[in-house]
Tab-separated table of C-alpha atoms in Angstrom:
chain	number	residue	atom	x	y	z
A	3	UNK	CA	-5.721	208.262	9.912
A	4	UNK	CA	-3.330	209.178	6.751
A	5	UNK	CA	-0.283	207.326	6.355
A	6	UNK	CA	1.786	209.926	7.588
A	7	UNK	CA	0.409	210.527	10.833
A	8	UNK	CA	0.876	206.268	11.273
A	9	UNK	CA	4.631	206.706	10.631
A	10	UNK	CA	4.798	210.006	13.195
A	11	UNK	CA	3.085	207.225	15.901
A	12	UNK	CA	5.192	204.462	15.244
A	13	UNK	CA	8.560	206.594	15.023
A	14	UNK	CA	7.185	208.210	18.608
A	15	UNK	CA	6.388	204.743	20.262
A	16	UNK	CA	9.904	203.521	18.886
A	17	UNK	CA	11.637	206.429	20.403
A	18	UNK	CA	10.046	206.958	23.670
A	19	UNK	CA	10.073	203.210	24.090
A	20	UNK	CA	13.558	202.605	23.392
A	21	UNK	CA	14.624	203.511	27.092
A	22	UNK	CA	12.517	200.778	28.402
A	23	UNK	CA	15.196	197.536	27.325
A	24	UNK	CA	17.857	199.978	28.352
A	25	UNK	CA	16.329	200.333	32.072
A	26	UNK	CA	15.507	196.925	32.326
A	27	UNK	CA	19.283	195.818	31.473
A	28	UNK	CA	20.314	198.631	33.653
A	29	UNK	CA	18.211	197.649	36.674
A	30	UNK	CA	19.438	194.198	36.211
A	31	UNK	CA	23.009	194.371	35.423
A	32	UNK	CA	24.427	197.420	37.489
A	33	UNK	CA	26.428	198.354	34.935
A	34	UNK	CA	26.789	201.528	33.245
A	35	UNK	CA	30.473	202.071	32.415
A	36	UNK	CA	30.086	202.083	28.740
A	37	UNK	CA	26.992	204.451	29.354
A	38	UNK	CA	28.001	209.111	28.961
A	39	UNK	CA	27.062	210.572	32.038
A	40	UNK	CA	26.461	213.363	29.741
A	41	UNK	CA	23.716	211.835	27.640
A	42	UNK	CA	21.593	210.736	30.209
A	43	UNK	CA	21.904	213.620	32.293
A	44	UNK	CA	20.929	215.814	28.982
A	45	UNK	CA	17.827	213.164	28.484
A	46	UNK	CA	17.080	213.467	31.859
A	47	UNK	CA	16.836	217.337	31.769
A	48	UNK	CA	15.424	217.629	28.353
A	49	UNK	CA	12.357	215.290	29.552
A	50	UNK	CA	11.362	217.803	32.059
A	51	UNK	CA	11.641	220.256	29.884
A	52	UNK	CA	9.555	218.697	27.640
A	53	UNK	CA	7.287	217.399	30.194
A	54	UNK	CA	6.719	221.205	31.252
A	55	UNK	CA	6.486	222.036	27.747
A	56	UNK	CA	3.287	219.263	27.496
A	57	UNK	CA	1.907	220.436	30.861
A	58	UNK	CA	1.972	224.143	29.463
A	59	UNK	CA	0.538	223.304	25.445
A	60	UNK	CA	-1.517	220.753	27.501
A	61	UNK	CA	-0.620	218.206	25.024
A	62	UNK	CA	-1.555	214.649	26.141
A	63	UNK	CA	0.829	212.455	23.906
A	64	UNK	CA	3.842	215.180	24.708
A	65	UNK	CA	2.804	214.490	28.652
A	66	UNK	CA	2.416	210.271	28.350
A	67	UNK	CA	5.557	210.164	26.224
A	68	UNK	CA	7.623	212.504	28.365
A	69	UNK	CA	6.145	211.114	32.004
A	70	UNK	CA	7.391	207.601	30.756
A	71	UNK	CA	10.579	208.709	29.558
A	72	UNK	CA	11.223	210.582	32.902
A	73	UNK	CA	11.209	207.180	34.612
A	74	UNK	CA	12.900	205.051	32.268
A	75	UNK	CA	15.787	207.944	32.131
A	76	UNK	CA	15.810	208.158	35.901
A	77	UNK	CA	16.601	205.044	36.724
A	78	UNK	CA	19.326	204.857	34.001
A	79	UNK	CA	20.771	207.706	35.155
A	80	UNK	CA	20.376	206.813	39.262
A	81	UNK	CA	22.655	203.879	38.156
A	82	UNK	CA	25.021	205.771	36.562
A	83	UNK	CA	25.465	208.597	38.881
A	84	UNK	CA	25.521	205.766	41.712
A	85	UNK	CA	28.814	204.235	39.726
A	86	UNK	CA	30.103	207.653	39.255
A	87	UNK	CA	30.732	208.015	42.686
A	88	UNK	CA	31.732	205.186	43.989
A	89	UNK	CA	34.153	205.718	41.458
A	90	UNK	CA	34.158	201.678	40.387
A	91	UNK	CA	34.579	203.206	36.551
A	92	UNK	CA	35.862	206.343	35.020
A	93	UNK	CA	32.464	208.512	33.341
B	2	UNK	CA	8.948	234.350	21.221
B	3	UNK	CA	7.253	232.840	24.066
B	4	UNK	CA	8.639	231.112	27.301
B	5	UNK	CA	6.898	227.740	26.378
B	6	UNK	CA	8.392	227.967	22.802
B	7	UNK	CA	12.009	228.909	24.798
B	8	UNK	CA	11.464	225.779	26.589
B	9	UNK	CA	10.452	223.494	24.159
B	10	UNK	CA	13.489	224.345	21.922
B	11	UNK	CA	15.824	223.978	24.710
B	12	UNK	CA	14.555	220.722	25.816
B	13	UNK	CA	14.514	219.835	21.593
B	14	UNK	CA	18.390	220.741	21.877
B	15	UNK	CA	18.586	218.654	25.314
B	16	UNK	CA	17.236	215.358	23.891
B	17	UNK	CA	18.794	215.381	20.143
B	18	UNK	CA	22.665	216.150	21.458
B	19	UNK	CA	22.253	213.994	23.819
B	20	UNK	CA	23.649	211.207	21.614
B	21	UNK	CA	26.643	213.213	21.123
B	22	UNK	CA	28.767	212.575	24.087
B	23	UNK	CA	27.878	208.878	23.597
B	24	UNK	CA	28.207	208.647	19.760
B	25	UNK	CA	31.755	210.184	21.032
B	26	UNK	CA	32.609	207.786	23.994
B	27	UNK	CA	31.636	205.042	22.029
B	28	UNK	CA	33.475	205.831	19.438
B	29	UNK	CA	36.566	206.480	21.599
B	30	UNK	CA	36.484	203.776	23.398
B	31	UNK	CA	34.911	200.787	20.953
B	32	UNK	CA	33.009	199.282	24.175
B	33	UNK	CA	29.265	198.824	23.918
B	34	UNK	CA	28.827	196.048	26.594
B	35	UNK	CA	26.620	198.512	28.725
B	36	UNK	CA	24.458	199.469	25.968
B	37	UNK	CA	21.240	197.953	25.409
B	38	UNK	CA	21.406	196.307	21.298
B	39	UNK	CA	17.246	196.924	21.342
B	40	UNK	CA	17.326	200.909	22.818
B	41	UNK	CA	19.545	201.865	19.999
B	42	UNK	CA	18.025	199.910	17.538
B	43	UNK	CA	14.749	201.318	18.367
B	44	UNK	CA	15.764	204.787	18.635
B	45	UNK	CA	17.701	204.313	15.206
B	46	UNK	CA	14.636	202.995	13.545
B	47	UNK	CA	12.382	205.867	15.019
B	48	UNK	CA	14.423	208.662	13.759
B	49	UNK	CA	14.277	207.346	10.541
B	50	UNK	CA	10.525	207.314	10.813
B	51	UNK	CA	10.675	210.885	12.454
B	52	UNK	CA	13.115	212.254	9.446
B	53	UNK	CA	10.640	210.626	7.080
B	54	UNK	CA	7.541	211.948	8.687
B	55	UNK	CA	9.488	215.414	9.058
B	56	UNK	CA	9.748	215.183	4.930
B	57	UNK	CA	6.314	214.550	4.080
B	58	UNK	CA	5.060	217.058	6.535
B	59	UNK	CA	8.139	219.770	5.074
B	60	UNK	CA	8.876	220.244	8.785
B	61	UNK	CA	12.467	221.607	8.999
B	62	UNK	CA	13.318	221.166	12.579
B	63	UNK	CA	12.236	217.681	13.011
B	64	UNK	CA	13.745	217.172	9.320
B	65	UNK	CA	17.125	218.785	11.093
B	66	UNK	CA	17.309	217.177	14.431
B	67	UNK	CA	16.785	213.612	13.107
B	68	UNK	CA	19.108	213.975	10.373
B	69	UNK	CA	21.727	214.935	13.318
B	70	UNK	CA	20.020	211.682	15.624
B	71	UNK	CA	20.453	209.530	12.355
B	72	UNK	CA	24.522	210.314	12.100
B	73	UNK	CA	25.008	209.746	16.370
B	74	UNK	CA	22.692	207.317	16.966
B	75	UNK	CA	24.711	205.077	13.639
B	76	UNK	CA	27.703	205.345	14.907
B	77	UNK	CA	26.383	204.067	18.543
B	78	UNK	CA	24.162	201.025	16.722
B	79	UNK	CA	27.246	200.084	14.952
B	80	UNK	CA	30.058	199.693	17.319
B	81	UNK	CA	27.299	197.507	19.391
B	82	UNK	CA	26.434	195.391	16.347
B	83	UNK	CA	30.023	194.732	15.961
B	84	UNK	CA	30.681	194.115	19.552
B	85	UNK	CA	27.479	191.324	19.611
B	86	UNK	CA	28.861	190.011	15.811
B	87	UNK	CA	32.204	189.525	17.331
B	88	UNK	CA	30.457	187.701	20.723
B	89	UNK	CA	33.142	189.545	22.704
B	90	UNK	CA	29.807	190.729	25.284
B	91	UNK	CA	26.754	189.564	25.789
B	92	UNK	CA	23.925	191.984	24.022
């Protein structure tokens, strides 16, 4: 494997696992004030679409990277939309 | 050009100004307590792995949309490094 394909996997794992911390301390902490309702409703939406793009290239890394970032998203954004209305914070 | 192609740039759009609204909040509003210090840093250090890989492979829209990442997802990493320097939050 050449150098630059190393670099494309590492920048790939970096950025499809940065939503994992973010869930965790999501899940835990209940808070999401300081989080846009508009960026994780556009990561949220733009993982499907991605996902669906995967599903019809049949790409496996675009499907594993997408199906983990739909769950990790989700649950930010269940939080989030959960605080949005019971309107404990402005969006 | 082809549905799947429609749907992969869409979703491209979807996930890259994403960090807009939050680059924008964050920068309005100078609190970070929310965000997770480790998603941002990861997702900072990946695009600058993706905009490097995009350069040695000459690929303009990955070199494009992770120049654009680089610029939102900065301003988002630095507001939280300042609020964790300044110990006003917990990270």
């Amino acid at each position: 494997m050449d150098y630059t394909t190393i670099i494309g996997l590492v920048s790939a794992a970096l950025t499809t696992g940065a939503y994992v911390p973010q869930a965790v301390k999501t899940w835990r902490t209940r808070r999401t004030g300081d989080l846009s309702l508009s960026m994780f409703s556009m990561v949220f939406l733009g993982t499907v679409g991605w996902l669906a793009y995967g599903l019809l290239k049949d790409d496996l890394p675009i499907i594993l990277a997408n199906t983990m970032t739909l769950g990790t998203s989700f649950v930010i954004l269940f939080f989030k939309v959960k605080e949005v209305q019971e309107g404990r914070r402005n969006r």
